[in-house]
Coordinates of C-alpha atoms and ligand atoms in Angstrom, one line a residue:
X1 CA 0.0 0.0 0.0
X2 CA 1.5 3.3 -0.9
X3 CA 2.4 6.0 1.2
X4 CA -0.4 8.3 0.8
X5 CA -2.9 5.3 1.5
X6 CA -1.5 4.4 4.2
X7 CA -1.4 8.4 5.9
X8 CA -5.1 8.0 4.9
X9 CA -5.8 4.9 6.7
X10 CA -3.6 5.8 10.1
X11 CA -3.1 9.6 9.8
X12 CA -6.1 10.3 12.6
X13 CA -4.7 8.0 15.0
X14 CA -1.0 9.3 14.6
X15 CA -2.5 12.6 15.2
X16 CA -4.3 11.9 18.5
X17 CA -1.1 9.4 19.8
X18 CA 0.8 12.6 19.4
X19 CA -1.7 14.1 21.6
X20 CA -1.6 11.8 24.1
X21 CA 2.2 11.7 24.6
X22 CA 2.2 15.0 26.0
X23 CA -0.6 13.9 29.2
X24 CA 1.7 12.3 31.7
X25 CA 4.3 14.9 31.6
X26 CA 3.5 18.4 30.6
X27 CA -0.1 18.7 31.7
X28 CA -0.5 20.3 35.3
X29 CA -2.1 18.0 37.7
X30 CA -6.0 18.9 36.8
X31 CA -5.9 16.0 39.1
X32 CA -5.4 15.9 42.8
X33 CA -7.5 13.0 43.4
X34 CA -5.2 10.1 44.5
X35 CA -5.5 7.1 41.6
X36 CA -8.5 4.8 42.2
X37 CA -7.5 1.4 44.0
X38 CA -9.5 -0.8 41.9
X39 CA -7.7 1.0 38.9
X40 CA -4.5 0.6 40.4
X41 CA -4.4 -2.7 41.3
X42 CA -5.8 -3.7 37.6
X43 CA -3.2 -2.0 36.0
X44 CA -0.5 -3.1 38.5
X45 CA -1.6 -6.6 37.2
X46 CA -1.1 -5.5 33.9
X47 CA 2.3 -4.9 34.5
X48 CA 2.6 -8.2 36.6
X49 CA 2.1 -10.2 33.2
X50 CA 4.2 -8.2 31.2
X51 CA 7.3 -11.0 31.5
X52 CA 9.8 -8.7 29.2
X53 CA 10.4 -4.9 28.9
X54 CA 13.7 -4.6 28.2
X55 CA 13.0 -0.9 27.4
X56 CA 11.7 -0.5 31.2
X57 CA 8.2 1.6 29.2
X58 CA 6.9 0.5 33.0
X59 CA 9.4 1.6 35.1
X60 CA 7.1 4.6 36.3
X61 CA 4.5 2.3 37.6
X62 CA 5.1 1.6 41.0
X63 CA 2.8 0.6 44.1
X64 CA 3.9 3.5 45.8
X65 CA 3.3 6.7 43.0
X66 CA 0.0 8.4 42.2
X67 CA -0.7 6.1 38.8
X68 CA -2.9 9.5 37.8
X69 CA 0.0 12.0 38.6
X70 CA 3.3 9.5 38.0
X71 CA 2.8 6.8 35.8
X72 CA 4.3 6.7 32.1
X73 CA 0.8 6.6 29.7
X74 CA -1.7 6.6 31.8
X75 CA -4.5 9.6 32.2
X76 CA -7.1 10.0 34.8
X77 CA -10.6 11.6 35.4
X78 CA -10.8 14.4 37.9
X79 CA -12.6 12.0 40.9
X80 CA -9.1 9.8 40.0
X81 CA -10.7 7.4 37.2
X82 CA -8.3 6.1 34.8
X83 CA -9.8 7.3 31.4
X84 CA -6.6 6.9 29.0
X85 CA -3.8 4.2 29.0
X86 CA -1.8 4.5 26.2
X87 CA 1.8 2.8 24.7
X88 CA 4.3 4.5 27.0
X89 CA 7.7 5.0 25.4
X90 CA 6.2 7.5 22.7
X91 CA 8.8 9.9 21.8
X92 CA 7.5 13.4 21.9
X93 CA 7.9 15.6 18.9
X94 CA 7.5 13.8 15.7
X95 CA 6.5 10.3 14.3
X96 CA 9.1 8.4 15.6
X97 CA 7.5 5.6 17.5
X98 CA 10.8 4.1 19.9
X99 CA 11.3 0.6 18.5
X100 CA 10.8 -1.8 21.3
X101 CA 8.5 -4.2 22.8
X102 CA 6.9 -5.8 25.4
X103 CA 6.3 -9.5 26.1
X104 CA 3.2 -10.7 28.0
X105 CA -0.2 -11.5 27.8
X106 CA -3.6 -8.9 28.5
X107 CA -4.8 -8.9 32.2
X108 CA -8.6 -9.7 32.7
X109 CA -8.7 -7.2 35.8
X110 CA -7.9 -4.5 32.6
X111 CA -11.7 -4.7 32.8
X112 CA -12.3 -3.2 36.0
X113 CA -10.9 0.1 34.5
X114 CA -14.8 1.1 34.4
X115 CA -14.3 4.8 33.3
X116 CA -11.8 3.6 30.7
X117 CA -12.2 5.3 27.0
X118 CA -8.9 5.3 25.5
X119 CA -6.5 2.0 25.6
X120 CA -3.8 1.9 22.8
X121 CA -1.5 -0.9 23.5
X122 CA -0.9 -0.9 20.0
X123 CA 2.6 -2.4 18.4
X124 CA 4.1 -3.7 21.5
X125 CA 4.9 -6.6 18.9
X126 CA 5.0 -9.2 21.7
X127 CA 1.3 -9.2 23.6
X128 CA 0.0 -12.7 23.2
X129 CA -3.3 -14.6 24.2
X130 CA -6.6 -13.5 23.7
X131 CA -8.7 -10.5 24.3
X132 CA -10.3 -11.2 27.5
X133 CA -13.7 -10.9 27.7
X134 CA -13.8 -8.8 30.4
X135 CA -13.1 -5.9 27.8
X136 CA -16.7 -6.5 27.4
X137 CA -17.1 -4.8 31.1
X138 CA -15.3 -1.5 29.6
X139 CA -18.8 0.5 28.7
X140 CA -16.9 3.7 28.1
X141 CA -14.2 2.3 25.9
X142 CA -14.4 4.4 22.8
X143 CA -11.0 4.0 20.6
X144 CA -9.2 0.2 21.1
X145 CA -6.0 0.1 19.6
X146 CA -4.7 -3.4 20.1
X147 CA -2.6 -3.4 16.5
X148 CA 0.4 -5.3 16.2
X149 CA 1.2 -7.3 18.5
X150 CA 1.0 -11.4 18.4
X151 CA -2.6 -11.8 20.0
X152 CA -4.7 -15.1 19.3
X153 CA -8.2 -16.2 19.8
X154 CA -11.4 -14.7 18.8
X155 CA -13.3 -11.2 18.9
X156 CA -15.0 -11.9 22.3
X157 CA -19.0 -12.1 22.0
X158 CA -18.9 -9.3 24.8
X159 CA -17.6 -7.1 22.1
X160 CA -21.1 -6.0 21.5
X161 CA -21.5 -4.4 25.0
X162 CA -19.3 -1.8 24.0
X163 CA -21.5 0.8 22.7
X164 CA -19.4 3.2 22.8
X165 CA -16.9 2.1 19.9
X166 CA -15.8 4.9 17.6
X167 CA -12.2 3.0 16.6
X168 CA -11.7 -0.4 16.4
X169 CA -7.9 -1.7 15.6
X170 CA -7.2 -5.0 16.0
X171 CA -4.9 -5.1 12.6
X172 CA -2.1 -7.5 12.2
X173 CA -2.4 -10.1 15.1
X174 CA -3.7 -13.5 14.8
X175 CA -6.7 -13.5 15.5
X176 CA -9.3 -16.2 14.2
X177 CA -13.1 -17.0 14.3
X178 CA -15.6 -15.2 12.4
X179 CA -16.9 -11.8 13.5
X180 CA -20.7 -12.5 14.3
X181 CA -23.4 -10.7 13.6
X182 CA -24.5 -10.1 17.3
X183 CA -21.0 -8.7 18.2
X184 CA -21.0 -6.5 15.4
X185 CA -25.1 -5.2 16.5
X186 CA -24.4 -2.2 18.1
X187 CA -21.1 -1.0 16.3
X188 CA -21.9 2.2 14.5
X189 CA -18.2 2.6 14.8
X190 CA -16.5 5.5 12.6
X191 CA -13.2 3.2 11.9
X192 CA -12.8 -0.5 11.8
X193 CA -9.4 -2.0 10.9
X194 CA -9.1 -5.8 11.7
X195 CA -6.5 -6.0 8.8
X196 CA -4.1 -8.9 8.6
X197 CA -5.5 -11.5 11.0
X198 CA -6.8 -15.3 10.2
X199 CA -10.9 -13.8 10.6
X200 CA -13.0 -16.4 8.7
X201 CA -16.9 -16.5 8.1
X202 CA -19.1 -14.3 5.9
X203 CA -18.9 -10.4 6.8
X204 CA -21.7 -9.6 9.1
X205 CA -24.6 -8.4 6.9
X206 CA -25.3 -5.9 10.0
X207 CA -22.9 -3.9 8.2
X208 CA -25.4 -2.0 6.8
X209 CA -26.4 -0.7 10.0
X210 CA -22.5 0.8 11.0
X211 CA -23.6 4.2 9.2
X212 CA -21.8 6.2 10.9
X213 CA -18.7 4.1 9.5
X214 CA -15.6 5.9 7.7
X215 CA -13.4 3.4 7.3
X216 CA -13.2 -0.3 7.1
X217 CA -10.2 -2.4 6.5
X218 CA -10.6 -6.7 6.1
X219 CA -7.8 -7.2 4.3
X220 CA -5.7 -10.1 4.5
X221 CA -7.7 -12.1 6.3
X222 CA -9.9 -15.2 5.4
X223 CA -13.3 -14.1 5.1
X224 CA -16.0 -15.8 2.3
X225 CA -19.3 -15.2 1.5
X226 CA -20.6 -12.2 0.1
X227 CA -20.1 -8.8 0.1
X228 CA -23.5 -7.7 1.8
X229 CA -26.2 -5.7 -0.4
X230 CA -26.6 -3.5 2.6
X231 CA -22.7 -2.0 2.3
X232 CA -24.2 0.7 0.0
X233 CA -26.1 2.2 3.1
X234 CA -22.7 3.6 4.3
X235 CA -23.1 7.0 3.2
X236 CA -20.2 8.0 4.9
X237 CA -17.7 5.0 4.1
X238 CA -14.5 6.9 3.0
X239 CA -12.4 3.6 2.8
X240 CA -13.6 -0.3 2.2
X241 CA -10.5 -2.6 1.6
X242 CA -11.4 -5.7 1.6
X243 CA -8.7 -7.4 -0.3
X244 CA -6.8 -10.6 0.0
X245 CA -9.8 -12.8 1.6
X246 CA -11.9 -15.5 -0.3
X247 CA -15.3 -13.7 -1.1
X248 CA -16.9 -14.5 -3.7
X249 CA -20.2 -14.2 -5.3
X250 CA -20.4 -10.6 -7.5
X251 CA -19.9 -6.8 -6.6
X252 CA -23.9 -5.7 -5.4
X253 CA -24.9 -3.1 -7.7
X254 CA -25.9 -1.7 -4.1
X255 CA -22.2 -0.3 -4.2
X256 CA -22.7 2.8 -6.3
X257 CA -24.5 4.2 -3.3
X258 CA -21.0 5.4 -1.8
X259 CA -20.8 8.4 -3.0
X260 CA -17.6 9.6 -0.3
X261 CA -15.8 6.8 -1.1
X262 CA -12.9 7.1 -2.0
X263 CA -10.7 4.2 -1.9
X264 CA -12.1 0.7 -2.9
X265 CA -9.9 -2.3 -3.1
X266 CA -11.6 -5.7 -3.7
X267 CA -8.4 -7.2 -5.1
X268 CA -7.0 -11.0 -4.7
X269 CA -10.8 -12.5 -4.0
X270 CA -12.8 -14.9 -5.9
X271 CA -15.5 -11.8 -7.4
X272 CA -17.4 -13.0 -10.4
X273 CA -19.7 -11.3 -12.7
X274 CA -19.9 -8.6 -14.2
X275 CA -18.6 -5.3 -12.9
X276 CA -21.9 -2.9 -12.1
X277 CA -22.6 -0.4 -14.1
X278 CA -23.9 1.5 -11.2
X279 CA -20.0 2.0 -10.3
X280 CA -20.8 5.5 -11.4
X281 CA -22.1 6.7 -8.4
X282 CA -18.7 6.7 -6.9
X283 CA -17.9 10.0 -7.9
X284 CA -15.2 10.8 -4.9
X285 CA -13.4 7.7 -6.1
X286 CA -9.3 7.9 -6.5
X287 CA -8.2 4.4 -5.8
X288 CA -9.9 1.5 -7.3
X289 CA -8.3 -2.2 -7.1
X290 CA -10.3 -5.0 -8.6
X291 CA -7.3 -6.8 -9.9
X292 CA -7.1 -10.8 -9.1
X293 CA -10.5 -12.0 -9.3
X294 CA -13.0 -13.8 -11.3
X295 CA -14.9 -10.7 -13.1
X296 CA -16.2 -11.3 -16.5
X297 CA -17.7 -9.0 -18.9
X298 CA -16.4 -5.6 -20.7
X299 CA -15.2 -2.8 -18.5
X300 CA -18.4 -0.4 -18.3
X301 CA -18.4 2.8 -19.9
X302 CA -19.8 4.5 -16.7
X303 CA -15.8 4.0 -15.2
X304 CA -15.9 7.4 -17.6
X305 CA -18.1 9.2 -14.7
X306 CA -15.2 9.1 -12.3
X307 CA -13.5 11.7 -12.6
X308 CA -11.6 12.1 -9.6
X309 CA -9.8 8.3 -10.0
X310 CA -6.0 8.0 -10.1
X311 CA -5.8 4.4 -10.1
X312 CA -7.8 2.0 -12.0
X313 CA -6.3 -1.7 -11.5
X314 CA -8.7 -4.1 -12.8
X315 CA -6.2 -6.5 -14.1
X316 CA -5.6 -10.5 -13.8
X317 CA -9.7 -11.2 -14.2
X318 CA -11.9 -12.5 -17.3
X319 CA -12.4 -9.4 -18.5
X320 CA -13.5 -9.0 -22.8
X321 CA -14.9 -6.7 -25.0
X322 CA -13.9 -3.2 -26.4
X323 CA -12.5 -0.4 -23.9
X324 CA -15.2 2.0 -23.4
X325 CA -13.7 5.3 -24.7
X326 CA -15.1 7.4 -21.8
X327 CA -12.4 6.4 -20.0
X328 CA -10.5 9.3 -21.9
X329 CA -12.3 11.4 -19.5
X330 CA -10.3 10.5 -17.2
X331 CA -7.8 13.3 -16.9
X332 CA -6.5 12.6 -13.0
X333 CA -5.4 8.7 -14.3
X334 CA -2.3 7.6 -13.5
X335 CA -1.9 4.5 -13.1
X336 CA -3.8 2.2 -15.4
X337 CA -3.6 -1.5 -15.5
X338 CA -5.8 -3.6 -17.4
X339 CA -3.3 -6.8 -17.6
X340 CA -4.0 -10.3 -17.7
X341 CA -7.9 -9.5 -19.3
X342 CA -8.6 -11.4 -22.1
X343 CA -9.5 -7.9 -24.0
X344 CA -8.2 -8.5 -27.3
X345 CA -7.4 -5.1 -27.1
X346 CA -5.6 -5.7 -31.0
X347 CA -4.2 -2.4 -30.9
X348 CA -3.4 0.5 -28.1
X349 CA -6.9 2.8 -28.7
X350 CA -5.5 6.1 -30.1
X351 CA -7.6 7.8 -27.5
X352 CA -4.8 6.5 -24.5
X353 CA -2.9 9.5 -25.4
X354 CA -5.6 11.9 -23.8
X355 CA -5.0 10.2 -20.6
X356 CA -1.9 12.1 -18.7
X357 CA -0.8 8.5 -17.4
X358 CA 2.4 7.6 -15.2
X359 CA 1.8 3.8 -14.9
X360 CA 0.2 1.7 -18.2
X361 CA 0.4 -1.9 -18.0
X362 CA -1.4 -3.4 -21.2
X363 CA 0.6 -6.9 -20.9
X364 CA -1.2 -10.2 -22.4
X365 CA -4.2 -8.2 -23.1
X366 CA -3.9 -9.3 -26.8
X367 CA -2.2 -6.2 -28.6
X368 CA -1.0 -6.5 -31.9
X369 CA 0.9 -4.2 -34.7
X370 CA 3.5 -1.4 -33.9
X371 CA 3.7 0.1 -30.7
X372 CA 1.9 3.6 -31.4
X373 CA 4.5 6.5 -32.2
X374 CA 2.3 9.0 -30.1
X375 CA 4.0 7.3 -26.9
X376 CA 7.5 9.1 -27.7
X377 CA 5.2 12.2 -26.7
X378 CA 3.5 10.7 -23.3
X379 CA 4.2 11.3 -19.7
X380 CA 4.7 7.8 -18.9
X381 CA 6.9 6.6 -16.1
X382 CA 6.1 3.3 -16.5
X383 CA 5.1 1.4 -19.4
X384 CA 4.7 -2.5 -19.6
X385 CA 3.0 -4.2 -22.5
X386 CA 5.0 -7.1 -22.2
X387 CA 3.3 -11.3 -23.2
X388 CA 1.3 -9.9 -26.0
X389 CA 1.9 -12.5 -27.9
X390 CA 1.3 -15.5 -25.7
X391 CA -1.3 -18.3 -27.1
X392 CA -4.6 -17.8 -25.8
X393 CA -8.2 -18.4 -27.0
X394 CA -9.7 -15.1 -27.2
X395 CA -13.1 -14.5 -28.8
X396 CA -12.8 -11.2 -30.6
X397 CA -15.8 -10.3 -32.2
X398 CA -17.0 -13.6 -33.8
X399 CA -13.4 -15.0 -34.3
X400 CA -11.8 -17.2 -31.4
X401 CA -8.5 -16.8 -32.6
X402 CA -5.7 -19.5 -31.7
X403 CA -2.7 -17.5 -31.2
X404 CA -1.9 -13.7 -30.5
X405 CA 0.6 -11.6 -32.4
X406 CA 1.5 -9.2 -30.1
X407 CA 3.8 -6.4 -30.4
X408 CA 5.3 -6.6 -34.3
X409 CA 8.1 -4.0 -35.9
X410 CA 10.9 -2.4 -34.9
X411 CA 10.8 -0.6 -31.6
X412 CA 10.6 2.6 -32.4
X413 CA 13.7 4.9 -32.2
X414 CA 11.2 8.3 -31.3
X415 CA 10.3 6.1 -27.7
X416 CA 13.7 7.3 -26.8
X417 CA 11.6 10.8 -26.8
X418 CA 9.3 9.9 -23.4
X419 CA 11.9 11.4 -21.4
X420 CA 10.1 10.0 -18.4
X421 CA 9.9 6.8 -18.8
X422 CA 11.9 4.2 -16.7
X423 CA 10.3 1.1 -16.9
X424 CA 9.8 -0.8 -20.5
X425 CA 8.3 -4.1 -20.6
X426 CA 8.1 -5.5 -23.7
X427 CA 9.2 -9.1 -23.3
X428 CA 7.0 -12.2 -25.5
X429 CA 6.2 -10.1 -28.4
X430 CA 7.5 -10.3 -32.1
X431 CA 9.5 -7.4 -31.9
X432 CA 12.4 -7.3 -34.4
X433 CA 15.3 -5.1 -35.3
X434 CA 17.9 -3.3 -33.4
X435 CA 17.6 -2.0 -29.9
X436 CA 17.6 1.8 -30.6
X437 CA 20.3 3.5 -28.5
X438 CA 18.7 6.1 -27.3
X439 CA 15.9 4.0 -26.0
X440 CA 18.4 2.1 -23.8
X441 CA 20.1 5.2 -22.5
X442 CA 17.2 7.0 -22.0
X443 CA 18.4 8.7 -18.5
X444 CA 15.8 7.8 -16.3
X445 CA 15.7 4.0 -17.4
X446 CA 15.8 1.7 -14.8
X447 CA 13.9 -1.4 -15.6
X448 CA 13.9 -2.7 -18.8
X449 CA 13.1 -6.4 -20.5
X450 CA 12.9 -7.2 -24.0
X451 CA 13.4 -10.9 -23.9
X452 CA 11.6 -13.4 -26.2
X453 CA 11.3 -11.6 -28.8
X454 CA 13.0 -11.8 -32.5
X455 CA 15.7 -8.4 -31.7
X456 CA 18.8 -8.7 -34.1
X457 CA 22.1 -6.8 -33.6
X458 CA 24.7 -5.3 -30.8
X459 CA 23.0 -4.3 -27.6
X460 CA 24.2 -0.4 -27.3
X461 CA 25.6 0.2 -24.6
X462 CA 24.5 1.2 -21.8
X463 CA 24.6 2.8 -18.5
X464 CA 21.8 1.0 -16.7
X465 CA 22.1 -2.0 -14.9
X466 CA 20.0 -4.4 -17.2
X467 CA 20.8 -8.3 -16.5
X468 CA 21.1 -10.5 -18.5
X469 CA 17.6 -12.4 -18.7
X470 CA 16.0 -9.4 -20.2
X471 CA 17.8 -10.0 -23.4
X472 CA 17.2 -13.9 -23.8
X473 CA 15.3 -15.4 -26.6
X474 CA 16.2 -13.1 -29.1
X475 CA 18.9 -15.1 -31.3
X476 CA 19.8 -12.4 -33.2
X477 CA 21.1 -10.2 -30.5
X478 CA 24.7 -10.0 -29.3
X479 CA 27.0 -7.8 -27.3
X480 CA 27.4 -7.3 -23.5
X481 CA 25.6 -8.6 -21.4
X482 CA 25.0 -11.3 -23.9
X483 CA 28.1 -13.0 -25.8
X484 CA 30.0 -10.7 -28.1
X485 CA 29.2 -10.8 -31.6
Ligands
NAG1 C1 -8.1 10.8 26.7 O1 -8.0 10.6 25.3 C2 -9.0 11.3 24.6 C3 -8.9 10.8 23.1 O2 -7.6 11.1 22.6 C4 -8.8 12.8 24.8 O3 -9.7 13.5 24.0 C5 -8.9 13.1 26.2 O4 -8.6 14.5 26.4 C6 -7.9 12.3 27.0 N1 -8.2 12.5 28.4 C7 -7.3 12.8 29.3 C8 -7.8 13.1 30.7 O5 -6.1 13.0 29.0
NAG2 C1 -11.3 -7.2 38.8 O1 -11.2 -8.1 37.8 C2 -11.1 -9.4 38.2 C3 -10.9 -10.3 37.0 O2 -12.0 -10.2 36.2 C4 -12.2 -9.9 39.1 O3 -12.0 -11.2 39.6 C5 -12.4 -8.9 40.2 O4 -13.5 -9.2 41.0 C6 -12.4 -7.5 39.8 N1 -12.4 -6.5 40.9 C7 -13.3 -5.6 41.0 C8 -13.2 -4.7 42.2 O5 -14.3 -5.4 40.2
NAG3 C1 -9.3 -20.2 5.2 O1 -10.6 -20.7 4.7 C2 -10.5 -22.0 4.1 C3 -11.9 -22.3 3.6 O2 -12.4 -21.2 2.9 C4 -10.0 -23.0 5.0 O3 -9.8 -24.2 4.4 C5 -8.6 -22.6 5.6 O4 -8.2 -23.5 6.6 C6 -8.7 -21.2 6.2 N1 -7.4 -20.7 6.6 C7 -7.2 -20.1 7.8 C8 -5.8 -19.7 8.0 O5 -8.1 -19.9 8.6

């Protein structure tokens, strides 16, 4: 996941951790009440089960200190309640999380802490065992950040208690089981990350009901079934990643009703059918990721209506048919990758060179003929159209032809123009004639394969490391890397 996604995803809780690291220390006492004892002695027990910390993030805890005044993470209520307890060992001032970690498991009496709203315990790497169902006790518990750490078991039933949720991260643990529909009953929580764990079952179809919802993040879990009809009651869903799981069944048309949405990734799941066309309601869409599933049918031309998308990955599925050329409307695209689809796409549309694109990746999507001279004027950063001419039985039209072409002619010496580019893919195609110098020197070139194709002559040389396996398969060629002619 790229940077910017990833801001998106965690940038709110960053901001409020920062927040936080500044309680313990720099706040004047607001609080002169001494530390409740039954707060105390739950999360003295905390510490008791924490059997590692080499950092000493506890030290400040002690049976004989004010744990509302004195201790490292911990906030308090004005009658003495513990209402925050956070990951000490924070560094103030910037990002910069301290690497370290603490081994140990979670303390049931951690549920006694009835005033409790805040508990981020979150990338301690080493807190194992399950979630005790005494959380369930915590009625005021609003933001749960248990994230990376090693924990095991199930989302306790008592989860649905906890009326208060606003932010749920549980994200890269292990934790197993389905999430059931009666836990989930009362969640109208605003952010929901359970990312990265070994969750199983259908997603709970009282999804529909979490309207308040912003964000939720499945990914990389195991979760089947469906995706539920009612997810397109989520007015304000922002982000839905649901990727890497096994659901299957196809995309409810229900969808188009986010209209904030604005990342969608679907990717690596077993999705069949055709892709709505009622896609177009998600006019705040940037990032869409359908790549890696089962989706048949041509691409709709309503993808045109999106006019804020920068990434359209809808490659590795069944997809056929022409390209809808509304998709030249699409003047934020940058990256755009359509490989893998049995399009028979014959040749590059001429309309691709409206699109301002960084990233196109066209490989094995059945392209044939000369690679279109308008490229040596594009933008493009990346451009990969490699396999074209693999076998494959495509039905274009009427014909089920055998056998692509692909890519045929010389590669042309004007490409050497797209000053920008620094990827070229264009390996399994019938390529022939020289390598052009100047397309192997271009200066930002960093990638580059033309292997398997029929290339004659001395490689240029070069100033980029290229090895050799990009040049294989062509018999005609010779000259470093290859043997000299
Ligand atoms: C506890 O954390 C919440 C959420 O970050 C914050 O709004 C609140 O001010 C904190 N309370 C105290 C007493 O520090
Ligand atoms: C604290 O939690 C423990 C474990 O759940 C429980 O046995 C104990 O009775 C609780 N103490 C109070 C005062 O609620
Ligand atoms: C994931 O689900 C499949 C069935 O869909 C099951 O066979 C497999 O054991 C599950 N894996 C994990 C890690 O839960």
């Amino acid at each position: 996941m790229n940077r910017k996604v990833t801001e998106f995803l965690y940038g709110d809780s960053y901001a409020y951790q920062n927040l936080l690291i500044c309680v313990p220390s720099l706040l004047p006492p607001l609080v002169s009440k001494a530390c409740h004892p039954v707060d105390k002695e739950a999360l003295l027990d905390f510490k008791h089960r924490i059997i590692s910390d080499p950092s000493e993030l506890l030290n400040s805890w002690t049976v004989s200190s004010n744990c509302c005044t004195s201790w490292d993470g911990v906030a308090c209520d004005v009658s003495g309640r513990v209402v925050n307890v956070s990951r000490p060992g924070l560094v103030s001032g910037n990002d910069f999380i301290e690497d370290t970690y603490m081994s140990g498991t979670l303390s049931l009496y951690l549920g006694n802490l009835s005033s409790l709203q805040l508990l981020d315990l979150s990338n301690l790497k080493d807190l194992k065992g399950p979630i005790p169902r005494e959380f369930g006790k915590l009625s005021q518990l609003t933001y749960l950040f248990l994230d990376s750490n090693k924990l095991t078991g199930s989302i306790p039933m008592t989860f649905g208690y906890l009326s208060q949720m606003k932010k749920l991260y549980l994200s890269d643990n292990f934790i197993s089981g389905s999430v059931p529909a009666s836990v989930a009953r009362h969640w109208t929580s605003v952010l929901l990350g359970l990312s990265g764990n070994l969750l199983s079952g259908p997603i709970p179809s009282t999804i529909g009901k979490w309207i308040m919802i912003t964000k939720i993040d499945l990914h990389g879990n195991n979760f089947s079934g469906r995706i539920p009809a009612g997810i397109g009651n989520l007015k304000n869903l922002k982000f839905l990643d649901l990727s890497e799981n096994k659901i299957g069944g196809s995309i409810p048309p229900s969808i188009g009703g986010l209209s904030e949405l604005i990342l969608l990734y679907l990717n690596e799941n077993h999705l069949t059918g055709r892709i709505p066309s009622s896609i177009s309601g998600l006019t705040s869409m940037q990032f869409c990721r359908l790549s890696d599933n089962k989706l048949t049918g041509k691409i709709p031309s309503s993808f045109g209506n999106l006019l804020n998308l920068q990434t359209l990955d809808l490659s590795r599925n069944q997809l056929s048919g022409q390209l809808p050329p509304q998709l030249a409307k699409l003047q934020r695209l940058q990256t755009l990758d359509l490989s893998f689809n049995p399009l028979g796409l014959v040749e590059i549309p001429n309309w691709f060179q409206e699109l301002k694109l960084f990233r196109l990746i066209l490989a094995k999507t059945g392209i044939e003929g000369q690679l279109p001279h308008w490229l040596a004027s594009s933008s493009l950063s990346v451009l990969d159209l490699s396999s074209n001419s693999l076998s494959g039985n495509y039905l274009i039209g009427l014909v089920l032809k055998l056998v692509n072409n692909g890519l045929s002619g010389k590669i042309p010496v004007e490409l050497g123009d797209a000053k920008k580019l620094s990827t070229i893919l264009i390996s399994r195609n019938k390529l022939i004639g020289a390598i052009p110098e100047k397309v192997i020197n271009l200066n930002e070139l960093k990638e580059f394969d033309v292997s398997s194709n029929r290339l004659r002559g001395r490689i240029p040389t070069h100033k980029a490391i290229i090895p050799v396996s990009a040049f294989k398969n062509n018999p005609g060629l010779c000259g470093a890397p290859l043997p000299p002619c």
